[in-house]
CSV table of C-alpha atoms in Angstrom, one decimal:
chain,number,residue,atom,x,y,z
H,1214,MET,CA,-69.3,13.9,30.0
H,1215,SER,CA,-68.7,18.1,30.4
H,1216,PRO,CA,-70.5,19.9,33.4
H,1217,GLU,CA,-72.1,22.4,30.6
H,1218,ILE,CA,-73.8,19.4,29.0
H,1219,VAL,CA,-74.7,17.8,32.3
H,1220,THR,CA,-76.6,20.7,33.7
H,1221,ILE,CA,-78.7,21.2,30.5
H,1222,ILE,CA,-79.6,17.5,30.6
H,1223,ALA,CA,-80.6,18.0,34.0
H,1224,LEU,CA,-82.8,20.9,33.6
H,1225,VAL,CA,-84.4,19.3,30.5
H,1226,VAL,CA,-85.1,16.1,33.2
H,1227,ILE,CA,-86.6,18.5,35.7
H,1228,PHE,CA,-89.4,20.2,33.3
H,1229,ALA,CA,-89.9,16.2,31.7
H,1230,ILE,CA,-90.7,15.3,35.1
H,1231,ALA,CA,-92.2,18.5,36.5
H,1232,THR,CA,-94.5,18.2,33.4
H,1233,PHE,CA,-95.8,14.5,33.8
H,1234,LEU,CA,-95.9,14.1,37.5
H,1235,PRO,CA,-97.2,16.3,39.9
H,1236,ILE,CA,-93.9,17.3,42.3
H,1237,ASN,CA,-92.9,20.7,42.9
H,1238,MET,CA,-90.2,21.8,40.3
H,1239,GLY,CA,-88.4,23.5,42.8
H,1240,ALA,CA,-88.0,20.2,44.9
H,1241,LEU,CA,-86.8,18.9,41.8
H,1242,ALA,CA,-84.3,21.7,40.9
H,1243,PHE,CA,-83.0,21.3,44.4
H,1244,VAL,CA,-81.8,17.6,44.2
H,1245,ALA,CA,-80.6,18.3,41.0
H,1246,ALA,CA,-78.5,21.2,42.4
H,1247,PHE,CA,-76.9,19.2,45.2
H,1248,VAL,CA,-76.3,15.9,42.6
H,1249,VAL,CA,-75.4,17.9,39.5
H,1250,GLY,CA,-73.7,20.6,41.7
H,1251,THR,CA,-71.5,18.3,43.5
H,1252,LEU,CA,-71.0,15.3,41.5
H,1253,SER,CA,-70.6,16.9,38.0
H,1254,VAL,CA,-69.4,20.7,38.8
H,1255,GLY,CA,-67.2,20.0,41.8
H,1256,LEU,CA,-69.5,22.5,44.3
H,1257,SER,CA,-69.6,22.0,47.6
H,1258,THR,CA,-73.2,22.1,49.8
H,1259,ASP,CA,-72.0,25.5,51.0
H,1260,ASP,CA,-71.1,26.6,47.2
H,1261,ILE,CA,-74.2,25.7,45.9
H,1262,LEU,CA,-76.5,27.4,49.1
H,1263,THR,CA,-74.6,30.9,47.9
H,1264,GLY,CA,-76.9,30.3,45.1
H,1265,PHE,CA,-80.3,30.5,46.9
H,1266,PRO,CA,-82.0,33.7,46.2
H,1267,ALA,CA,-82.3,34.8,49.5
H,1268,GLU,CA,-83.4,38.3,48.5
H,1269,LEU,CA,-86.6,36.7,46.2
H,1270,VAL,CA,-87.4,34.3,49.0
H,1271,LEU,CA,-87.7,37.5,51.5
H,1272,THR,CA,-89.5,39.6,49.0
H,1273,LEU,CA,-92.3,37.0,48.3
H,1274,ILE,CA,-92.9,36.2,51.9
H,1275,GLY,CA,-93.1,39.8,53.0
H,1276,VAL,CA,-95.1,40.6,50.0
H,1277,THR,CA,-97.8,37.8,50.1
H,1278,TYR,CA,-97.7,38.2,54.2
H,1279,LEU,CA,-98.5,41.9,53.7
H,1280,PHE,CA,-101.3,41.6,51.2
H,1281,ALA,CA,-102.7,38.7,52.9
H,1282,ILE,CA,-103.3,41.2,55.8
H,1283,ALA,CA,-104.5,43.9,53.4
H,1284,GLN,CA,-107.0,41.1,51.9
H,1285,ASN,CA,-108.3,39.7,55.2
H,1286,ASN,CA,-109.0,43.2,56.8
H,1287,GLY,CA,-110.6,44.6,53.6
H,1288,THR,CA,-108.3,47.5,52.4
H,1289,VAL,CA,-107.7,45.6,49.5
H,1290,ASP,CA,-111.1,45.5,48.4
H,1291,LEU,CA,-111.2,48.7,49.1
H,1292,LEU,CA,-108.4,49.9,46.5
H,1293,VAL,CA,-110.3,48.0,44.2
H,1294,ARG,CA,-113.7,49.9,44.7
H,1295,GLY,CA,-111.4,52.9,44.4
H,1296,ALA,CA,-109.9,51.9,41.0
H,1297,VAL,CA,-113.7,51.5,39.7
H,1298,THR,CA,-114.7,55.0,41.1
H,1299,LEU,CA,-111.3,56.5,39.2
H,1300,VAL,CA,-112.1,55.3,35.6
H,1301,GLY,CA,-115.7,55.4,36.2
H,1302,GLY,CA,-116.8,51.8,36.1
H,1303,HIS,CA,-115.3,51.2,33.0
H,1304,VAL,CA,-113.9,47.9,33.5
H,1305,ALA,CA,-111.8,47.9,30.4
H,1306,ALA,CA,-109.8,51.0,31.1
H,1307,ILE,CA,-108.5,49.1,34.7
H,1308,PRO,CA,-106.0,46.7,32.7
H,1309,TRP,CA,-104.4,49.6,30.6
H,1310,ILE,CA,-104.4,52.2,34.1
H,1311,MET,CA,-102.4,48.9,35.9
H,1312,PHE,CA,-100.1,49.0,32.9
H,1313,PHE,CA,-99.5,52.9,32.7
H,1314,VAL,CA,-99.2,53.1,36.5
H,1315,THR,CA,-96.2,50.2,36.8
H,1316,ALA,CA,-94.6,52.0,33.9
H,1317,LEU,CA,-94.3,55.2,35.2
H,1318,LEU,CA,-92.9,53.6,38.8
H,1319,THR,CA,-90.4,51.7,36.8
H,1320,ALA,CA,-89.8,54.8,34.2
H,1321,ILE,CA,-88.7,57.7,37.7
H,1322,GLY,CA,-86.4,55.0,38.7
H,1323,ALA,CA,-88.3,52.3,40.7
H,1324,LEU,CA,-87.0,48.6,40.6
H,1325,SER,CA,-89.4,46.6,38.3
H,1326,PRO,CA,-89.9,43.7,41.0
H,1327,ALA,CA,-90.9,46.7,43.4
H,1328,ALA,CA,-93.4,48.0,41.3
H,1329,VAL,CA,-95.2,44.6,40.3
H,1330,ALA,CA,-95.2,44.0,43.8
H,1331,ILE,CA,-97.1,46.9,44.8
H,1332,ILE,CA,-99.6,47.0,41.8
H,1333,ALA,CA,-99.7,42.9,41.0
H,1334,PRO,CA,-102.1,42.4,44.4
H,1335,ILE,CA,-104.3,45.2,43.1
H,1336,ALA,CA,-104.3,44.4,40.0
H,1337,LEU,CA,-105.1,40.5,40.7
H,1338,THR,CA,-107.9,41.2,43.1
H,1339,PHE,CA,-109.9,43.3,40.7
H,1340,ALA,CA,-109.4,40.7,38.0
H,1341,ALA,CA,-111.1,38.2,40.8
H,1342,ARG,CA,-113.8,40.7,41.9
H,1343,HIS,CA,-114.9,41.8,38.0
H,1344,ASP,CA,-114.6,38.1,36.0
H,1345,ILE,CA,-111.3,39.6,34.0
H,1346,SER,CA,-108.9,37.0,32.9
H,1347,PRO,CA,-106.4,36.8,36.1
H,1348,LEU,CA,-103.2,36.3,33.1
H,1349,LEU,CA,-104.3,39.2,31.3
H,1350,MET,CA,-104.0,41.6,34.2
H,1351,GLY,CA,-100.9,40.2,35.5
H,1352,MET,CA,-99.0,40.5,32.2
H,1353,MET,CA,-100.1,43.9,32.0
H,1354,VAL,CA,-98.5,44.5,35.2
H,1355,ILE,CA,-95.3,43.0,34.2
H,1356,HIS,CA,-95.0,44.4,30.6
H,1357,GLY,CA,-95.9,47.8,32.2
H,1358,ALA,CA,-93.0,47.5,34.4
H,1359,GLN,CA,-90.5,46.6,31.7
H,1360,GLY,CA,-92.5,49.0,29.2
H,1361,GLY,CA,-91.2,52.0,31.2
H,1362,GLY,CA,-87.8,50.0,32.8
H,1363,PHE,CA,-85.4,51.3,30.2
H,1364,SER,CA,-86.1,55.2,30.7
H,1365,PRO,CA,-82.3,56.9,31.2
H,1366,ILE,CA,-83.1,57.3,34.9
H,1367,SER,CA,-84.1,53.3,35.5
H,1368,VAL,CA,-82.3,50.7,36.1
H,1369,TYR,CA,-82.3,48.7,33.3
H,1370,GLY,CA,-81.4,52.1,31.1
H,1371,VAL,CA,-78.8,53.3,33.1
H,1372,THR,CA,-77.2,49.6,33.1
H,1373,VAL,CA,-77.8,49.0,29.1
H,1374,ASN,CA,-76.4,52.7,28.5
H,1375,THR,CA,-73.1,52.3,30.9
H,1376,ILE,CA,-72.2,49.4,29.1
H,1377,VAL,CA,-72.4,50.8,25.7
H,1378,GLU,CA,-70.8,53.8,26.2
H,1379,GLY,CA,-67.8,52.1,28.0
H,1380,GLU,CA,-67.4,49.9,25.3
H,1381,GLY,CA,-67.2,52.7,22.9
H,1382,LEU,CA,-70.5,52.1,20.6
H,1383,PRO,CA,-72.8,54.1,19.4
H,1384,GLY,CA,-75.6,54.7,21.4
H,1385,SER,CA,-79.3,56.5,21.9
H,1386,PRO,CA,-80.9,56.2,25.3
H,1387,LEU,CA,-84.4,57.3,23.8
H,1388,ALA,CA,-84.4,54.8,21.3
H,1389,VAL,CA,-83.6,52.1,24.2
H,1390,PHE,CA,-86.7,53.6,26.3
H,1391,LEU,CA,-89.1,53.8,23.4
H,1392,GLY,CA,-88.3,50.6,21.6
H,1393,ALA,CA,-89.2,48.7,24.8
H,1394,LEU,CA,-92.0,50.9,25.7
H,1395,PHE,CA,-93.6,50.8,22.4
H,1396,PHE,CA,-92.7,47.1,22.2
H,1397,ASN,CA,-94.7,45.9,25.4
H,1398,ILE,CA,-97.8,48.0,24.4
H,1399,ALA,CA,-97.8,46.2,21.5
H,1400,ILE,CA,-97.9,43.3,23.2
H,1401,ALA,CA,-100.2,44.3,25.9
H,1402,LEU,CA,-102.8,45.2,23.0
H,1403,VAL,CA,-102.9,41.6,21.4
H,1404,LEU,CA,-103.2,40.0,25.1
H,1405,PHE,CA,-105.9,42.7,26.1
H,1406,PHE,CA,-107.7,41.1,23.0
H,1407,LEU,CA,-106.6,38.0,23.1
H,1408,LEU,CA,-108.1,37.3,26.8
H,1409,GLY,CA,-111.1,38.8,26.5
H,1410,GLY,CA,-110.6,42.4,26.4
H,1411,ARG,CA,-113.2,43.1,23.8
H,1412,LYS,CA,-116.2,41.3,26.2
H,1413,LEU,CA,-114.9,43.9,28.6
H,1414,ILE,CA,-115.0,47.1,26.5
H,1415,GLY,CA,-118.6,48.3,27.3
H,1416,ARG,CA,-119.0,46.9,30.4
H,1417,LYS,CA,-119.4,49.2,33.7
H,1418,VAL,CA,-119.9,48.2,37.4
H,1419,ALA,CA,-120.5,50.2,40.5
H,1420,ALA,CA,-118.2,50.4,43.6
H,1421,GLN,CA,-120.4,48.3,45.5
H,1422,PRO,CA,-119.0,46.6,49.0
H,1423,VAL,CA,-117.7,43.5,48.5
H,1424,PRO,CA,-118.7,40.1,50.4
H,1425,HIS,CA,-117.1,40.1,53.7
H,1426,ALA,CA,-118.0,39.8,57.3
H,1427,GLU,CA,-116.7,42.4,59.6
H,1428,GLN,CA,-117.4,43.4,63.4
H,1429,VAL,CA,-119.0,46.4,64.3
H,1430,HIS,CA,-119.7,47.7,67.7
H,1431,GLY,CA,-119.3,43.9,68.9
H,1432,THR,CA,-121.6,42.3,66.4
H,1433,VAL,CA,-121.2,40.8,63.5
H,1434,VAL,CA,-122.4,42.1,59.8
H,1435,ARG,CA,-122.7,40.9,56.7
H,1436,GLY,CA,-121.0,43.0,53.2
H,1437,HIS,CA,-123.2,43.2,50.6
H,1438,GLY,CA,-123.4,39.4,48.6
H,1439,ALA,CA,-122.4,37.7,51.7
H,1440,ALA,CA,-123.5,34.4,52.3
H,1441,PRO,CA,-126.9,34.0,54.0
H,1442,GLY,CA,-127.5,33.6,57.6
H,1443,PRO,CA,-129.6,34.7,60.4
H,1444,ALA,CA,-130.3,38.2,60.9
H,1445,VAL,CA,-128.0,40.0,64.2
H,1446,GLY,CA,-129.8,42.2,66.4
H,1447,GLY,CA,-129.3,45.8,67.1
H,1448,ASP,CA,-130.0,49.0,65.5
H,1449,ASP,CA,-129.2,50.0,61.9
H,1450,ASP,CA,-127.1,52.9,62.7
H,1451,GLU,CA,-125.1,50.1,64.0
H,1452,HIS,CA,-124.9,48.2,60.4
H,1453,ILE,CA,-123.3,49.1,57.3
H,1454,HIS,CA,-125.9,49.5,54.8
H,1455,PRO,CA,-126.5,47.0,52.2
H,1456,ASP,CA,-126.8,49.2,49.6
H,1457,ARG,CA,-124.1,52.1,50.8
H,1458,PRO,CA,-120.0,51.2,50.5
H,1459,GLU,CA,-119.2,50.2,53.8
H,1460,PRO,CA,-117.2,53.4,56.1
H,1461,VAL,CA,-113.3,52.7,56.2
H,1462,ARG,CA,-111.9,51.7,59.4
H,1463,PHE,CA,-109.1,52.7,61.5
H,1464,GLU,CA,-107.5,49.5,60.6
H,1465,GLN,CA,-107.6,49.9,56.6
H,1466,ILE,CA,-106.8,53.7,57.2
H,1467,LEU,CA,-103.7,52.2,59.2
H,1468,THR,CA,-103.2,49.3,56.2
H,1469,LEU,CA,-103.4,52.1,53.7
H,1470,VAL,CA,-100.7,54.3,55.4
H,1471,GLY,CA,-98.8,51.1,55.6
H,1472,LEU,CA,-99.0,50.8,52.0
H,1473,VAL,CA,-97.8,53.8,51.2
H,1474,VAL,CA,-94.9,53.4,53.7
H,1475,VAL,CA,-93.8,50.7,51.5
H,1476,ALA,CA,-93.9,52.2,48.3
H,1477,VAL,CA,-92.0,55.0,49.6
H,1478,LEU,CA,-89.2,53.5,51.2
H,1479,ALA,CA,-88.9,50.8,48.5
H,1480,LEU,CA,-89.1,52.6,45.3
H,1481,VAL,CA,-88.0,56.2,46.9
H,1482,PHE,CA,-85.1,55.0,49.1
H,1483,ASP,CA,-84.8,52.1,47.6
H,1484,LEU,CA,-84.9,49.8,50.7
H,1485,ASP,CA,-85.3,46.2,50.2
H,1486,ILE,CA,-88.9,45.0,49.8
H,1487,GLY,CA,-89.1,42.3,51.6
H,1488,PHE,CA,-87.5,43.4,54.8
H,1489,VAL,CA,-89.9,46.8,54.3
H,1490,ALA,CA,-93.3,44.7,53.6
H,1491,ILE,CA,-92.6,42.2,56.3
H,1492,THR,CA,-91.9,44.7,59.0
H,1493,VAL,CA,-95.1,46.9,58.0
H,1494,ALA,CA,-97.0,43.4,57.8
H,1495,VAL,CA,-96.1,42.8,61.7
H,1496,VAL,CA,-96.6,46.6,62.9
H,1497,LEU,CA,-100.4,45.8,61.4
H,1498,ALA,CA,-100.5,42.2,62.8
H,1499,LEU,CA,-99.6,44.1,66.3
H,1500,PHE,CA,-102.9,45.9,66.1
H,1501,SER,CA,-105.1,43.1,65.3
H,1502,ALA,CA,-103.2,40.1,66.0
H,1503,THR,CA,-106.2,37.3,66.8
H,1504,GLN,CA,-107.7,38.3,63.0
H,1505,HIS,CA,-104.5,37.8,61.4
H,1506,LYS,CA,-103.4,34.6,62.9
H,1507,GLY,CA,-104.0,32.8,59.5
H,1508,ALA,CA,-102.2,35.2,57.5
H,1509,VAL,CA,-99.0,33.6,57.5
H,1510,SER,CA,-100.6,30.2,56.4
H,1511,GLN,CA,-101.9,32.7,53.1
H,1512,ILE,CA,-98.4,33.0,51.8
H,1513,SER,CA,-97.6,31.3,48.9
H,1514,TRP,CA,-95.2,28.9,50.2
H,1515,SER,CA,-95.7,26.5,47.3
H,1516,THR,CA,-94.5,29.3,45.0
H,1517,VAL,CA,-91.6,30.0,47.2
H,1518,LEU,CA,-90.3,26.3,47.2
H,1519,LEU,CA,-90.6,26.3,42.9
H,1520,ILE,CA,-88.8,29.6,42.4
H,1521,ALA,CA,-86.2,29.3,45.4
H,1522,GLY,CA,-85.3,25.7,44.0
H,1523,VAL,CA,-85.5,26.5,40.1
H,1524,LEU,CA,-83.0,29.7,40.8
H,1525,THR,CA,-80.6,27.5,43.0
H,1526,PHE,CA,-80.1,25.1,40.3
H,1527,VAL,CA,-79.8,27.9,37.5
H,1528,PHE,CA,-76.6,29.0,40.1
H,1529,VAL,CA,-75.2,25.6,39.7
H,1530,LEU,CA,-75.8,26.1,35.8
H,1531,GLN,CA,-74.0,29.4,35.6
H,1532,GLU,CA,-70.9,28.0,38.0
H,1533,ALA,CA,-70.7,25.0,35.3
H,1534,GLY,CA,-69.9,27.7,32.7
H,1535,THR,CA,-72.9,26.8,30.4
H,1536,ILE,CA,-74.1,30.5,29.6
H,1537,ASP,CA,-70.4,30.9,28.3
H,1538,TYR,CA,-70.0,28.0,26.7
H,1539,VAL,CA,-73.4,28.4,24.9
H,1540,GLY,CA,-72.0,31.8,24.3
H,1541,ASP,CA,-68.8,31.0,22.8
H,1542,ALA,CA,-70.4,28.5,20.1
H,1543,VAL,CA,-72.8,31.1,19.0
H,1544,ILE,CA,-70.0,33.7,18.4
H,1545,GLY,CA,-68.0,31.5,16.4
H,1546,LEU,CA,-71.0,31.4,13.6
H,1547,GLY,CA,-69.0,35.0,12.2
H,1548,VAL,CA,-72.6,35.9,10.4
H,1549,PRO,CA,-73.5,39.1,12.0
H,1550,LEU,CA,-77.4,39.1,12.0
H,1551,VAL,CA,-77.5,35.1,12.8
H,1552,ILE,CA,-75.5,35.8,15.8
H,1553,ALA,CA,-77.6,39.0,17.4
H,1554,LEU,CA,-80.6,36.3,16.7
H,1555,LEU,CA,-79.0,33.8,18.5
H,1556,LEU,CA,-77.6,36.2,21.3
H,1557,ALA,CA,-81.1,37.4,21.9
H,1558,TYR,CA,-82.6,33.9,22.4
H,1559,ILE,CA,-79.5,33.1,24.7
H,1560,GLY,CA,-80.6,36.6,27.1
H,1561,GLY,CA,-84.1,35.5,26.6
H,1562,VAL,CA,-84.1,32.6,27.1
H,1563,VAL,CA,-81.6,33.0,30.2
H,1564,SER,CA,-83.4,35.8,31.6
H,1565,ALA,CA,-86.4,33.7,31.8
H,1566,PHE,CA,-84.7,32.1,34.9
H,1567,ALA,CA,-82.3,34.6,36.2
H,1568,SER,CA,-81.4,38.0,36.7
H,1569,SER,CA,-82.2,40.5,33.0
H,1570,THR,CA,-79.9,43.2,34.6
H,1571,ALA,CA,-77.3,40.8,34.6
H,1572,ILE,CA,-78.0,39.1,31.5
H,1573,ILE,CA,-78.5,42.0,29.4
H,1574,GLY,CA,-74.9,43.1,30.2
H,1575,VAL,CA,-73.4,39.9,29.2
H,1576,ALA,CA,-75.5,39.5,26.0
H,1577,ILE,CA,-74.0,43.2,25.2
H,1578,LEU,CA,-70.6,42.7,26.2
H,1579,LEU,CA,-70.9,39.3,23.6
H,1580,ALA,CA,-72.1,41.6,21.2
H,1581,VAL,CA,-69.3,43.8,21.0
H,1582,PRO,CA,-66.8,42.5,19.2
H,1583,PHE,CA,-69.1,41.8,15.9
H,1584,LEU,CA,-71.1,45.4,16.4
H,1585,GLU,CA,-67.4,47.4,16.5
H,1586,SER,CA,-67.2,46.0,13.0
H,1587,GLY,CA,-69.9,48.6,11.8
H,1588,GLU,CA,-71.5,45.5,9.6
H,1589,ILE,CA,-74.7,46.0,11.7
H,1590,SER,CA,-76.5,48.7,13.6
H,1591,ALA,CA,-75.1,48.6,16.9
H,1592,VAL,CA,-78.6,50.9,18.4
H,1593,GLY,CA,-80.8,48.0,16.7
H,1594,VAL,CA,-78.6,44.9,18.2
H,1595,VAL,CA,-78.9,46.6,21.6
H,1596,VAL,CA,-82.2,47.5,21.8
H,1597,ALA,CA,-83.2,44.1,20.6
H,1598,LEU,CA,-81.2,42.5,23.2
H,1599,SER,CA,-82.4,45.1,26.1
H,1600,VAL,CA,-86.1,43.9,24.9
H,1601,ALA,CA,-85.4,40.2,24.6
H,1602,SER,CA,-83.6,39.9,27.9
H,1603,THR,CA,-86.3,41.4,29.9
H,1604,ILE,CA,-90.3,40.7,28.1
H,1605,VAL,CA,-89.6,37.1,29.5
H,1606,ASP,CA,-90.1,38.3,33.1
H,1607,VAL,CA,-93.6,37.0,32.4
H,1608,SER,CA,-91.7,33.5,33.4
H,1609,PRO,CA,-92.8,32.3,37.0
H,1610,PHE,CA,-89.2,31.6,37.4
H,1611,SER,CA,-88.2,35.1,37.2
H,1612,THR,CA,-88.8,37.5,40.2
H,1613,ASN,CA,-91.9,39.7,38.5
H,1614,GLY,CA,-93.9,36.5,37.4
H,1615,ALA,CA,-93.0,34.7,40.3
H,1616,LEU,CA,-94.4,37.8,41.9
H,1617,VAL,CA,-97.5,37.6,40.2
H,1618,LEU,CA,-98.0,34.2,40.8
H,1619,ALA,CA,-97.9,34.8,44.3
H,1620,ALA,CA,-100.1,37.7,44.4
H,1621,ALA,CA,-103.2,35.5,43.2
H,1622,GLN,CA,-105.2,34.8,45.9
H,1623,ASP,CA,-108.5,34.1,44.6
H,1624,VAL,CA,-107.6,31.3,41.6
H,1625,ASP,CA,-106.6,27.8,41.1
H,1626,LYS,CA,-102.6,28.3,41.9
H,1627,ASP,CA,-102.0,25.3,39.9
H,1628,ARG,CA,-104.2,26.3,37.4
H,1629,PHE,CA,-102.6,30.0,37.1
H,1630,TYR,CA,-99.0,28.1,37.3
H,1631,LYS,CA,-99.5,26.7,34.2
H,1632,GLN,CA,-101.0,29.4,32.5
H,1633,ILE,CA,-98.1,31.8,33.3
H,1634,LEU,CA,-95.7,28.9,31.9
H,1635,GLY,CA,-97.2,28.2,28.8
H,1636,TYR,CA,-97.6,32.3,28.5
H,1637,ALA,CA,-93.7,32.9,29.3
H,1638,ALA,CA,-93.0,30.1,26.9
H,1639,ILE,CA,-94.8,31.6,24.0
H,1640,VAL,CA,-92.5,34.5,25.0
H,1641,VAL,CA,-89.4,32.5,25.2
H,1642,ALA,CA,-90.1,31.5,21.7
H,1643,VAL,CA,-91.4,34.6,19.9
H,1644,GLY,CA,-90.3,37.2,21.7
H,1645,PRO,CA,-86.4,37.1,20.9
H,1646,LEU,CA,-87.3,36.3,16.9
H,1647,LEU,CA,-89.6,39.3,17.2
H,1648,ALA,CA,-87.3,42.0,18.9
H,1649,TRP,CA,-84.7,40.9,16.2
H,1650,LEU,CA,-87.8,41.3,13.1
H,1651,VAL,CA,-88.6,45.1,14.6
H,1652,PHE,CA,-85.1,46.3,15.7
H,1653,VAL,CA,-82.3,44.9,13.7
H,1654,VAL,CA,-83.3,43.3,10.5
H,1655,PRO,CA,-84.3,46.8,9.0
H,1656,GLY,CA,-81.7,48.1,10.2
H,1657,TRP,CA,-83.8,52.0,10.9
H,1658,LEU,CA,-82.0,52.0,14.2
């Protein structure tokens, strides 16, 4: 049996076992990478380890460590209250604020994972505090990132437009950008109403202090809504009044400065957000080491194992030539409309587990031979392939989906993972088809 077929079978087996048994899929994927990689694909263990997603693992660890500290010292709660105040307490506006802020960040050139890593923890904390679907909030952040991600100065936009120009195909950077933006806005609208957005309309909340105990002048005081307990002695001036928001403390100011530093270094100077986040987290921990000694245990280690294992196996799958194998079979069909649809699905399925930027390039290059004939709109196909290859970043095995999963601190992680996985399956199944129907079939681009 060919290595290509063996890897496909192994992938199906991994999903089947993880579906019916409570075994981390990442652990299964590591085993499959080792067994299939060495016995069928002919890779050494050193070769397999080159596929270990070290950068993503560091990003997950650094970002979740940093926001665990920010959560523990009340800074994330402070940001949530600020978001409430910003929109006048209108809860229904918050998901859209998160969508458009993330879209703006990626549109001006930020890497999509960096934007999601910064916004997702704030969005999901707000969702937990105000009874909003965490799936809605997390997906609004990701679709916002993808919606702004094809501007002419963004990473995706530059990648697509450079390939199109280099291959001599008709191109339209504006069509690529607006096509992706409005497609993601449409998905966000559907999600908003399907996941409880209608119940949020008209709801208002005050920027109340959130539950947690803090130390003030050597005595423990309980925030509004904290668990009941004996009163502590001292003058009222030494305590936070239960009907007033807490004053901002030095540690919170320091954490806010740290978050701004992360944003600037990652988004403006394009430094690795994993290294930057863990550096800022360690600096913050130095100021209050005892308080934050448990923050490391709040890192989403099960998510790290899940993502690292699956992506390592995907590397083995790529080394086996499985993607080229499937792509060659599709191109051999010879019917432009059908080829465009199948390439959209290849881009969507593979991108759910691998780099979207790389897959967009592969999908467009595979399409070049039949696009040169002029039988089908090159611009429409390029937009469809771009959209199909990125909307699936909601997958928990993609960088953005993994970041959202890791950022959720106040939910049942197993249930949330299944929700994201279920939604990702729907997007993979329907998204490429919708992109094809909107951008390719009408021939209006």
